[in-house]
Amino acid sequence: GVMEKLGLGPEVLLQENPRLIYARLTGFGQTGKYAKSAGHDINYLALSGVLSKLGRKNENPYAPVNLLADFAGGGVMCAMGIVIALFERARSGRGQVIDASMVEGVAYLSSFLWKSQNLGIWSQPRGENLLDSGAPFYETYRTSDGKFMAVGALEPQFYNQLIEGLGLNLDELPAQMSFSDWPEMKKKFASVFAQKTQAEWCSIFDSSDACVTPVLSFDDVASHQHNKERSSFIRNDQGEMSPRPAPVLSRTPAVPSCKRDPFVGEHTEEILLEYGFTKQEIAKLYSDKAIEFKNPKANL
């Protein structure tokens, strides 16, 4: 309701411009019991049902930072809604309002969890299933130098290469999908991984299809050979590292800026002047604390 209070709600603006696409990104959505309630990523994740699936055995559910509801279920799904509305407008000539709820966005994003319930993938309690740290062959393991390796050897042919790389004998181990043996197998794998450094395990598994990769830190990720070959990470003019824009388009790829991120308010005066505000009007907005400046050289 904030935009309505400013007299800039969708009903008003769509009358002015029927082609307008008006995206409304909120946690709980535009209607419903919680519509006007405060919340954060963990709350939206909880209400979507997804949080109940995240966590290890005998531990509380945990939220993976604020990536799922805020950025994936919120930002990315909202952006997709805008793209869909743009595509539809090319046919109808009309805009529309997008109600992007983070609860519904992350729930829809997790459709796989709902559609695969009858496949046996999620038949066990949290943390005891194939993809949620229950399986010994889909897990992370600590190395002798305190780093980690990620294992995702789901298919039998990949699992066989994992066992070979670990120096174990397949014939002496329980069947891969023997659920009751998974806890003991995790202990065995952990013991083996703890005997070598991350670099040593990389030298063993890098040329195989065992689906074993190093868990890279932010400090290491840009120097890894694969990422380096693809220029997956870039530095700005301050030497700060960030991911290159993705996905990469063949004809019109994004051209990332190598400038540092702007300070809050750094370009306020410049932009307002460009839009026709006078310096006196800008000074009044600043004195009313409606805008903010960061640039100490602002000359009003």
mmCIF file with all atom_site columns, N, CA and C in Angstrom, residues 135-153 158-168 173 184-206 208-215:
data_model
loop_
_atom_site.group_PDB
_atom_site.id
_atom_site.type_symbol
_atom_site.label_atom_id
_atom_site.label_alt_id
_atom_site.label_comp_id
_atom_site.label_asym_id
_atom_site.label_entity_id
_atom_site.label_seq_id
_atom_site.pdbx_PDB_ins_code
_atom_site.Cartn_x
_atom_site.Cartn_y
_atom_site.Cartn_z
_atom_site.occupancy
_atom_site.B_iso_or_equiv
_atom_site.pdbx_formal_charge
_atom_site.auth_seq_id
_atom_site.auth_comp_id
_atom_site.auth_asym_id
_atom_site.auth_atom_id
_atom_site.pdbx_PDB_model_num
ATOM 1   N N  . ALA A 1 135 ? 22.527 -39.625 2.074   1.00 0.00 ? 135 ALA A N  1
ATOM 2   C CA . ALA A 1 135 ? 23.323 -40.594 1.322   1.00 0.00 ? 135 ALA A CA 1
ATOM 3   C C  . ALA A 1 135 ? 24.819 -40.305 1.464   1.00 0.00 ? 135 ALA A C  1
ATOM 4   N N  . PRO A 1 136 ? 25.637 -41.328 1.645   1.00 0.00 ? 136 PRO A N  1
ATOM 5   C CA . PRO A 1 136 ? 27.088 -41.120 1.755   1.00 0.00 ? 136 PRO A CA 1
ATOM 6   C C  . PRO A 1 136 ? 27.718 -40.646 0.458   1.00 0.00 ? 136 PRO A C  1
ATOM 7   N N  . PHE A 1 137 ? 27.048 -40.879 -0.649  1.00 0.00 ? 137 PHE A N  1
ATOM 8   C CA . PHE A 1 137 ? 27.587 -40.501 -1.951  1.00 0.00 ? 137 PHE A CA 1
ATOM 9   C C  . PHE A 1 137 ? 27.013 -39.168 -2.446  1.00 0.00 ? 137 PHE A C  1
ATOM 10  N N  . TYR A 1 138 ? 26.313 -38.431 -1.564  1.00 0.00 ? 138 TYR A N  1
ATOM 11  C CA . TYR A 1 138 ? 25.853 -37.078 -1.876  1.00 0.00 ? 138 TYR A CA 1
ATOM 12  C C  . TYR A 1 138 ? 26.051 -36.242 -0.622  1.00 0.00 ? 138 TYR A C  1
ATOM 13  N N  . GLU A 1 139 ? 27.311 -35.853 -0.386  1.00 0.00 ? 139 GLU A N  1
ATOM 14  C CA . GLU A 1 139 ? 27.690 -35.302 0.908   1.00 0.00 ? 139 GLU A CA 1
ATOM 15  C C  . GLU A 1 139 ? 28.995 -34.514 0.759   1.00 0.00 ? 139 GLU A C  1
ATOM 16  N N  . THR A 1 140 ? 29.360 -33.778 1.783   1.00 0.00 ? 140 THR A N  1
ATOM 17  C CA . THR A 1 140 ? 30.664 -33.104 1.813   1.00 0.00 ? 140 THR A CA 1
ATOM 18  C C  . THR A 1 140 ? 31.543 -33.755 2.872   1.00 0.00 ? 140 THR A C  1
ATOM 19  N N  . TYR A 1 141 ? 32.846 -33.807 2.605   1.00 0.00 ? 141 TYR A N  1
ATOM 20  C CA . TYR A 1 141 ? 33.777 -34.465 3.518   1.00 0.00 ? 141 TYR A CA 1
ATOM 21  C C  . TYR A 1 141 ? 35.006 -33.590 3.751   1.00 0.00 ? 141 TYR A C  1
ATOM 22  N N  . ARG A 1 142 ? 35.470 -33.582 4.987   1.00 0.00 ? 142 ARG A N  1
ATOM 23  C CA . ARG A 1 142 ? 36.632 -32.797 5.368   1.00 0.00 ? 142 ARG A CA 1
ATOM 24  C C  . ARG A 1 142 ? 37.913 -33.510 4.946   1.00 0.00 ? 142 ARG A C  1
ATOM 25  N N  . THR A 1 143 ? 38.866 -32.729 4.460   1.00 0.00 ? 143 THR A N  1
ATOM 26  C CA . THR A 1 143 ? 40.162 -33.271 4.055   1.00 0.00 ? 143 THR A CA 1
ATOM 27  C C  . THR A 1 143 ? 41.195 -33.043 5.162   1.00 0.00 ? 143 THR A C  1
ATOM 28  N N  . SER A 1 144 ? 42.382 -33.597 4.968   1.00 0.00 ? 144 SER A N  1
ATOM 29  C CA . SER A 1 144 ? 43.384 -33.540 6.034   1.00 0.00 ? 144 SER A CA 1
ATOM 30  C C  . SER A 1 144 ? 43.873 -32.121 6.315   1.00 0.00 ? 144 SER A C  1
ATOM 31  N N  . ASP A 1 145 ? 43.706 -31.207 5.341   1.00 0.00 ? 145 ASP A N  1
ATOM 32  C CA . ASP A 1 145 ? 44.140 -29.822 5.544   1.00 0.00 ? 145 ASP A CA 1
ATOM 33  C C  . ASP A 1 145 ? 42.987 -28.910 5.965   1.00 0.00 ? 145 ASP A C  1
ATOM 34  N N  . GLY A 1 146 ? 41.898 -29.518 6.425   1.00 0.00 ? 146 GLY A N  1
ATOM 35  C CA . GLY A 1 146 ? 40.787 -28.730 6.939   1.00 0.00 ? 146 GLY A CA 1
ATOM 36  C C  . GLY A 1 146 ? 39.875 -28.159 5.878   1.00 0.00 ? 146 GLY A C  1
ATOM 37  N N  . LYS A 1 147 ? 40.062 -28.543 4.628   1.00 0.00 ? 147 LYS A N  1
ATOM 38  C CA . LYS A 1 147 ? 39.176 -28.110 3.544   1.00 0.00 ? 147 LYS A CA 1
ATOM 39  C C  . LYS A 1 147 ? 38.129 -29.201 3.298   1.00 0.00 ? 147 LYS A C  1
ATOM 40  N N  . PHE A 1 148 ? 37.362 -29.069 2.213   1.00 0.00 ? 148 PHE A N  1
ATOM 41  C CA . PHE A 1 148 ? 36.274 -30.018 1.987   1.00 0.00 ? 148 PHE A CA 1
ATOM 42  C C  . PHE A 1 148 ? 36.192 -30.437 0.527   1.00 0.00 ? 148 PHE A C  1
ATOM 43  N N  . MET A 1 149 ? 35.643 -31.628 0.318   1.00 0.00 ? 149 MET A N  1
ATOM 44  C CA . MET A 1 149 ? 35.312 -32.114 -1.017  1.00 0.00 ? 149 MET A CA 1
ATOM 45  C C  . MET A 1 149 ? 33.813 -32.371 -1.069  1.00 0.00 ? 149 MET A C  1
ATOM 46  N N  . ALA A 1 150 ? 33.213 -32.074 -2.217  1.00 0.00 ? 150 ALA A N  1
ATOM 47  C CA . ALA A 1 150 ? 31.783 -32.316 -2.429  1.00 0.00 ? 150 ALA A CA 1
ATOM 48  C C  . ALA A 1 150 ? 31.614 -33.552 -3.295  1.00 0.00 ? 150 ALA A C  1
ATOM 49  N N  . VAL A 1 151 ? 30.765 -34.455 -2.858  1.00 0.00 ? 151 VAL A N  1
ATOM 50  C CA . VAL A 1 151 ? 30.544 -35.723 -3.562  1.00 0.00 ? 151 VAL A CA 1
ATOM 51  C C  . VAL A 1 151 ? 29.094 -35.785 -4.028  1.00 0.00 ? 151 VAL A C  1
ATOM 52  N N  . GLY A 1 152 ? 28.898 -36.055 -5.315  1.00 0.00 ? 152 GLY A N  1
ATOM 53  C CA . GLY A 1 152 ? 27.548 -36.172 -5.869  1.00 0.00 ? 152 GLY A CA 1
ATOM 54  C C  . GLY A 1 152 ? 27.431 -37.362 -6.800  1.00 0.00 ? 152 GLY A C  1
ATOM 55  N N  . ALA A 1 153 ? 27.963 -38.505 -6.372  1.00 0.00 ? 153 ALA A N  1
ATOM 56  C CA . ALA A 1 153 ? 28.027 -39.700 -7.233  1.00 0.00 ? 153 ALA A CA 1
ATOM 57  C C  . ALA A 1 153 ? 26.734 -40.494 -7.163  1.00 0.00 ? 153 ALA A C  1
ATOM 58  N N  . PHE A 1 158 ? 28.981 -43.530 -11.810 1.00 0.00 ? 158 PHE A N  1
ATOM 59  C CA . PHE A 1 158 ? 29.743 -42.493 -11.112 1.00 0.00 ? 158 PHE A CA 1
ATOM 60  C C  . PHE A 1 158 ? 30.162 -42.983 -9.731  1.00 0.00 ? 158 PHE A C  1
ATOM 61  N N  . TYR A 1 159 ? 29.256 -43.703 -9.092  1.00 0.00 ? 159 TYR A N  1
ATOM 62  C CA . TYR A 1 159 ? 29.551 -44.248 -7.762  1.00 0.00 ? 159 TYR A CA 1
ATOM 63  C C  . TYR A 1 159 ? 30.736 -45.210 -7.839  1.00 0.00 ? 159 TYR A C  1
ATOM 64  N N  . ASN A 1 160 ? 30.779 -46.026 -8.879  1.00 0.00 ? 160 ASN A N  1
ATOM 65  C CA . ASN A 1 160 ? 31.887 -46.970 -9.038  1.00 0.00 ? 160 ASN A CA 1
ATOM 66  C C  . ASN A 1 160 ? 33.223 -46.236 -9.134  1.00 0.00 ? 160 ASN A C  1
ATOM 67  N N  . GLN A 1 161 ? 33.241 -45.111 -9.843  1.00 0.00 ? 161 GLN A N  1
ATOM 68  C CA . GLN A 1 161 ? 34.474 -44.343 -9.966  1.00 0.00 ? 161 GLN A CA 1
ATOM 69  C C  . GLN A 1 161 ? 34.842 -43.667 -8.648  1.00 0.00 ? 161 GLN A C  1
ATOM 70  N N  . LEU A 1 162 ? 33.826 -43.280 -7.862  1.00 0.00 ? 162 LEU A N  1
ATOM 71  C CA . LEU A 1 162 ? 34.079 -42.732 -6.535  1.00 0.00 ? 162 LEU A CA 1
ATOM 72  C C  . LEU A 1 162 ? 34.784 -43.768 -5.663  1.00 0.00 ? 162 LEU A C  1
ATOM 73  N N  . ILE A 1 163 ? 34.252 -44.973 -5.653  1.00 0.00 ? 163 ILE A N  1
ATOM 74  C CA . ILE A 1 163 ? 34.822 -46.037 -4.825  1.00 0.00 ? 163 ILE A CA 1
ATOM 75  C C  . ILE A 1 163 ? 36.251 -46.346 -5.263  1.00 0.00 ? 163 ILE A C  1
ATOM 76  N N  . GLU A 1 164 ? 36.463 -46.363 -6.567  1.00 0.00 ? 164 GLU A N  1
ATOM 77  C CA . GLU A 1 164 ? 37.809 -46.631 -7.089  1.00 0.00 ? 164 GLU A CA 1
ATOM 78  C C  . GLU A 1 164 ? 38.779 -45.528 -6.659  1.00 0.00 ? 164 GLU A C  1
ATOM 79  N N  . GLY A 1 165 ? 38.355 -44.280 -6.788  1.00 0.00 ? 165 GLY A N  1
ATOM 80  C CA . GLY A 1 165 ? 39.204 -43.159 -6.410  1.00 0.00 ? 165 GLY A CA 1
ATOM 81  C C  . GLY A 1 165 ? 39.532 -43.145 -4.925  1.00 0.00 ? 165 GLY A C  1
ATOM 82  N N  . LEU A 1 166 ? 38.604 -43.624 -4.108  1.00 0.00 ? 166 LEU A N  1
ATOM 83  C CA . LEU A 1 166 ? 38.832 -43.683 -2.665  1.00 0.00 ? 166 LEU A CA 1
ATOM 84  C C  . LEU A 1 166 ? 39.736 -44.853 -2.275  1.00 0.00 ? 166 LEU A C  1
ATOM 85  N N  . GLY A 1 167 ? 40.026 -45.728 -3.241  1.00 0.00 ? 167 GLY A N  1
ATOM 86  C CA . GLY A 1 167 ? 40.887 -46.882 -2.964  1.00 0.00 ? 167 GLY A CA 1
ATOM 87  C C  . GLY A 1 167 ? 40.164 -47.990 -2.230  1.00 0.00 ? 167 GLY A C  1
ATOM 88  N N  . LEU A 1 168 ? 38.847 -48.030 -2.370  1.00 0.00 ? 168 LEU A N  1
ATOM 89  C CA . LEU A 1 168 ? 38.051 -49.072 -1.718  1.00 0.00 ? 168 LEU A CA 1
ATOM 90  C C  . LEU A 1 168 ? 37.677 -50.140 -2.729  1.00 0.00 ? 168 LEU A C  1
ATOM 91  N N  . LEU A 1 173 ? 31.890 -53.812 -0.086  1.00 0.00 ? 173 LEU A N  1
ATOM 92  C CA . LEU A 1 173 ? 31.006 -52.797 0.486   1.00 0.00 ? 173 LEU A CA 1
ATOM 93  C C  . LEU A 1 173 ? 29.548 -53.180 0.312   1.00 0.00 ? 173 LEU A C  1
ATOM 94  N N  . GLU A 1 184 ? 26.950 -45.915 8.353   1.00 0.00 ? 184 GLU A N  1
ATOM 95  C CA . GLU A 1 184 ? 28.288 -46.490 8.492   1.00 0.00 ? 184 GLU A CA 1
ATOM 96  C C  . GLU A 1 184 ? 29.161 -46.160 7.288   1.00 0.00 ? 184 GLU A C  1
ATOM 97  N N  . MET A 1 185 ? 28.547 -46.126 6.114   1.00 0.00 ? 185 MET A N  1
ATOM 98  C CA . MET A 1 185 ? 29.305 -45.797 4.908   1.00 0.00 ? 185 MET A CA 1
ATOM 99  C C  . MET A 1 185 ? 29.795 -44.345 4.956   1.00 0.00 ? 185 MET A C  1
ATOM 100 N N  . LYS A 1 186 ? 28.982 -43.464 5.513   1.00 0.00 ? 186 LYS A N  1
ATOM 101 C CA . LYS A 1 186 ? 29.406 -42.065 5.651   1.00 0.00 ? 186 LYS A CA 1
ATOM 102 C C  . LYS A 1 186 ? 30.637 -41.974 6.551   1.00 0.00 ? 186 LYS A C  1
ATOM 103 N N  . LYS A 1 187 ? 30.648 -42.753 7.616   1.00 0.00 ? 187 LYS A N  1
ATOM 104 C CA . LYS A 1 187 ? 31.809 -42.764 8.519   1.00 0.00 ? 187 LYS A CA 1
ATOM 105 C C  . LYS A 1 187 ? 33.048 -43.269 7.793   1.00 0.00 ? 187 LYS A C  1
ATOM 106 N N  . LYS A 1 188 ? 32.856 -44.313 6.973   1.00 0.00 ? 188 LYS A N  1
ATOM 107 C CA . LYS A 1 188 ? 33.993 -44.879 6.231   1.00 0.00 ? 188 LYS A CA 1
ATOM 108 C C  . LYS A 1 188 ? 34.535 -43.870 5.222   1.00 0.00 ? 188 LYS A C  1
ATOM 109 N N  . PHE A 1 189 ? 33.635 -43.246 4.475   1.00 0.00 ? 189 PHE A N  1
ATOM 110 C CA . PHE A 1 189 ? 34.064 -42.253 3.486   1.00 0.00 ? 189 PHE A CA 1
ATOM 111 C C  . PHE A 1 189 ? 34.768 -41.090 4.177   1.00 0.00 ? 189 PHE A C  1
ATOM 112 N N  . ALA A 1 190 ? 34.233 -40.653 5.306   1.00 0.00 ? 190 ALA A N  1
ATOM 113 C CA . ALA A 1 190 ? 34.821 -39.532 6.035   1.00 0.00 ? 190 ALA A CA 1
ATOM 114 C C  . ALA A 1 190 ? 36.234 -39.862 6.487   1.00 0.00 ? 190 ALA A C  1
ATOM 115 N N  . SER A 1 191 ? 36.421 -41.094 6.933   1.00 0.00 ? 191 SER A N  1
ATOM 116 C CA . SER A 1 191 ? 37.736 -41.533 7.385   1.00 0.00 ? 191 SER A CA 1
ATOM 117 C C  . SER A 1 191 ? 38.749 -41.525 6.245   1.00 0.00 ? 191 SER A C  1
ATOM 118 N N  . VAL A 1 192 ? 38.301 -41.951 5.061   1.00 0.00 ? 192 VAL A N  1
ATOM 119 C CA . VAL A 1 192 ? 39.205 -41.995 3.907   1.00 0.00 ? 192 VAL A CA 1
ATOM 120 C C  . VAL A 1 192 ? 39.540 -40.583 3.426   1.00 0.00 ? 192 VAL A C  1
ATOM 121 N N  . PHE A 1 193 ? 38.528 -39.727 3.307   1.00 0.00 ? 193 PHE A N  1
ATOM 122 C CA . PHE A 1 193 ? 38.767 -38.363 2.821   1.00 0.00 ? 193 PHE A CA 1
ATOM 123 C C  . PHE A 1 193 ? 39.701 -37.593 3.754   1.00 0.00 ? 193 PHE A C  1
ATOM 124 N N  . ALA A 1 194 ? 39.661 -37.922 5.044   1.00 0.00 ? 194 ALA A N  1
ATOM 125 C CA . ALA A 1 194 ? 40.484 -37.212 6.038   1.00 0.00 ? 194 ALA A CA 1
ATOM 126 C C  . ALA A 1 194 ? 41.965 -37.560 5.925   1.00 0.00 ? 194 ALA A C  1
ATOM 127 N N  . GLN A 1 195 ? 42.318 -38.515 5.059   1.00 0.00 ? 195 GLN A N  1
ATOM 128 C CA . GLN A 1 195 ? 43.701 -38.964 4.954   1.00 0.00 ? 195 GLN A CA 1
ATOM 129 C C  . GLN A 1 195 ? 44.514 -38.189 3.916   1.00 0.00 ? 195 GLN A C  1
ATOM 130 N N  . LYS A 1 196 ? 43.859 -37.379 3.087   1.00 0.00 ? 196 LYS A N  1
ATOM 131 C CA . LYS A 1 196 ? 44.577 -36.629 2.051   1.00 0.00 ? 196 LYS A CA 1
ATOM 132 C C  . LYS A 1 196 ? 44.117 -35.169 2.051   1.00 0.00 ? 196 LYS A C  1
ATOM 133 N N  . THR A 1 197 ? 44.950 -34.316 1.468   1.00 0.00 ? 197 THR A N  1
ATOM 134 C CA . THR A 1 197 ? 44.591 -32.902 1.346   1.00 0.00 ? 197 THR A CA 1
ATOM 135 C C  . THR A 1 197 ? 43.579 -32.714 0.219   1.00 0.00 ? 197 THR A C  1
ATOM 136 N N  . GLN A 1 198 ? 42.977 -31.533 0.180   1.00 0.00 ? 198 GLN A N  1
ATOM 137 C CA . GLN A 1 198 ? 42.037 -31.236 -0.901  1.00 0.00 ? 198 GLN A CA 1
ATOM 138 C C  . GLN A 1 198 ? 42.733 -31.317 -2.257  1.00 0.00 ? 198 GLN A C  1
ATOM 139 N N  . ALA A 1 199 ? 43.943 -30.772 -2.333  1.00 0.00 ? 199 ALA A N  1
ATOM 140 C CA . ALA A 1 199 ? 44.683 -30.793 -3.600  1.00 0.00 ? 199 ALA A CA 1
ATOM 141 C C  . ALA A 1 199 ? 44.973 -32.223 -4.048  1.00 0.00 ? 199 ALA A C  1
ATOM 142 N N  . GLU A 1 200 ? 45.301 -33.090 -3.103  1.00 0.00 ? 200 GLU A N  1
ATOM 143 C CA . GLU A 1 200 ? 45.567 -34.491 -3.449  1.00 0.00 ? 200 GLU A CA 1
ATOM 144 C C  . GLU A 1 200 ? 44.310 -35.164 -3.975  1.00 0.00 ? 200 GLU A C  1
ATOM 145 N N  . TRP A 1 201 ? 43.162 -34.892 -3.359  1.00 0.00 ? 201 TRP A N  1
ATOM 146 C CA . TRP A 1 201 ? 41.909 -35.491 -3.852  1.00 0.00 ? 201 TRP A CA 1
ATOM 147 C C  . TRP A 1 201 ? 41.552 -34.936 -5.227  1.00 0.00 ? 201 TRP A C  1
ATOM 148 N N  . CYS A 1 202 ? 41.842 -33.665 -5.453  1.00 0.00 ? 202 CYS A N  1
ATOM 149 C CA . CYS A 1 202 ? 41.581 -33.088 -6.777  1.00 0.00 ? 202 CYS A CA 1
ATOM 150 C C  . CYS A 1 202 ? 42.413 -33.785 -7.847  1.00 0.00 ? 202 CYS A C  1
ATOM 151 N N  . SER A 1 203 ? 43.652 -34.084 -7.527  1.00 0.00 ? 203 SER A N  1
ATOM 152 C CA . SER A 1 203 ? 44.517 -34.757 -8.505  1.00 0.00 ? 203 SER A CA 1
ATOM 153 C C  . SER A 1 203 ? 43.999 -36.149 -8.824  1.00 0.00 ? 203 SER A C  1
ATOM 154 N N  . ILE A 1 204 ? 43.298 -36.764 -7.886  1.00 0.00 ? 204 ILE A N  1
ATOM 155 C CA . ILE A 1 204 ? 42.729 -38.101 -8.099  1.00 0.00 ? 204 ILE A CA 1
ATOM 156 C C  . ILE A 1 204 ? 41.439 -38.032 -8.904  1.00 0.00 ? 204 ILE A C  1
ATOM 157 N N  . PHE A 1 205 ? 40.572 -37.065 -8.566  1.00 0.00 ? 205 PHE A N  1
ATOM 158 C CA . PHE A 1 205 ? 39.215 -37.073 -9.124  1.00 0.00 ? 205 PHE A CA 1
ATOM 159 C C  . PHE A 1 205 ? 39.002 -36.118 -10.301 1.00 0.00 ? 205 PHE A C  1
ATOM 160 N N  . ASP A 1 206 ? 39.914 -35.178 -10.536 1.00 0.00 ? 206 ASP A N  1
ATOM 161 C CA . ASP A 1 206 ? 39.672 -34.190 -11.585 1.00 0.00 ? 206 ASP A CA 1
ATOM 162 C C  . ASP A 1 206 ? 39.513 -34.806 -12.968 1.00 0.00 ? 206 ASP A C  1
ATOM 163 N N  . SER A 1 208 ? 38.193 -37.754 -13.593 1.00 0.00 ? 208 SER A N  1
ATOM 164 C CA . SER A 1 208 ? 37.211 -38.836 -13.556 1.00 0.00 ? 208 SER A CA 1
ATOM 165 C C  . SER A 1 208 ? 35.791 -38.289 -13.621 1.00 0.00 ? 208 SER A C  1
ATOM 166 N N  . ASP A 1 209 ? 34.824 -39.195 -13.732 1.00 0.00 ? 209 ASP A N  1
ATOM 167 C CA . ASP A 1 209 ? 33.405 -38.836 -13.666 1.00 0.00 ? 209 ASP A CA 1
ATOM 168 C C  . ASP A 1 209 ? 32.800 -39.300 -12.350 1.00 0.00 ? 209 ASP A C  1
ATOM 169 N N  . ALA A 1 210 ? 33.568 -39.185 -11.284 1.00 0.00 ? 210 ALA A N  1
ATOM 170 C CA . ALA A 1 210 ? 33.095 -39.600 -9.971  1.00 0.00 ? 210 ALA A CA 1
ATOM 171 C C  . ALA A 1 210 ? 32.204 -38.531 -9.328  1.00 0.00 ? 210 ALA A C  1
ATOM 172 N N  . CYS A 1 211 ? 32.087 -37.369 -9.969  1.00 0.00 ? 211 CYS A N  1
ATOM 173 C CA . CYS A 1 211 ? 31.301 -36.242 -9.438  1.00 0.00 ? 211 CYS A CA 1
ATOM 174 C C  . CYS A 1 211 ? 31.831 -35.813 -8.074  1.00 0.00 ? 211 CYS A C  1
ATOM 175 N N  . VAL A 1 212 ? 33.139 -35.649 -7.991  1.00 0.00 ? 212 VAL A N  1
ATOM 176 C CA . VAL A 1 212 ? 33.793 -35.188 -6.773  1.00 0.00 ? 212 VAL A CA 1
ATOM 177 C C  . VAL A 1 212 ? 34.551 -33.900 -7.119  1.00 0.00 ? 212 VAL A C  1
ATOM 178 N N  . THR A 1 213 ? 34.244 -32.834 -6.418  1.00 0.00 ? 213 THR A N  1
ATOM 179 C CA . THR A 1 213 ? 34.844 -31.532 -6.692  1.00 0.00 ? 213 THR A CA 1
ATOM 180 C C  . THR A 1 213 ? 35.241 -30.846 -5.392  1.00 0.00 ? 213 THR A C  1
ATOM 181 N N  . PRO A 1 214 ? 36.203 -29.941 -5.449  1.00 0.00 ? 214 PRO A N  1
ATOM 182 C CA . PRO A 1 214 ? 36.593 -29.214 -4.236  1.00 0.00 ? 214 PRO A CA 1
ATOM 183 C C  . PRO A 1 214 ? 35.524 -28.200 -3.848  1.00 0.00 ? 214 PRO A C  1
ATOM 184 N N  . VAL A 1 215 ? 35.348 -28.017 -2.546  1.00 0.00 ? 215 VAL A N  1
ATOM 185 C CA . VAL A 1 215 ? 34.496 -26.940 -2.047  1.00 0.00 ? 215 VAL A CA 1
ATOM 186 C C  . VAL A 1 215 ? 35.385 -25.706 -1.968  1.00 0.00 ? 215 VAL A C  1
#
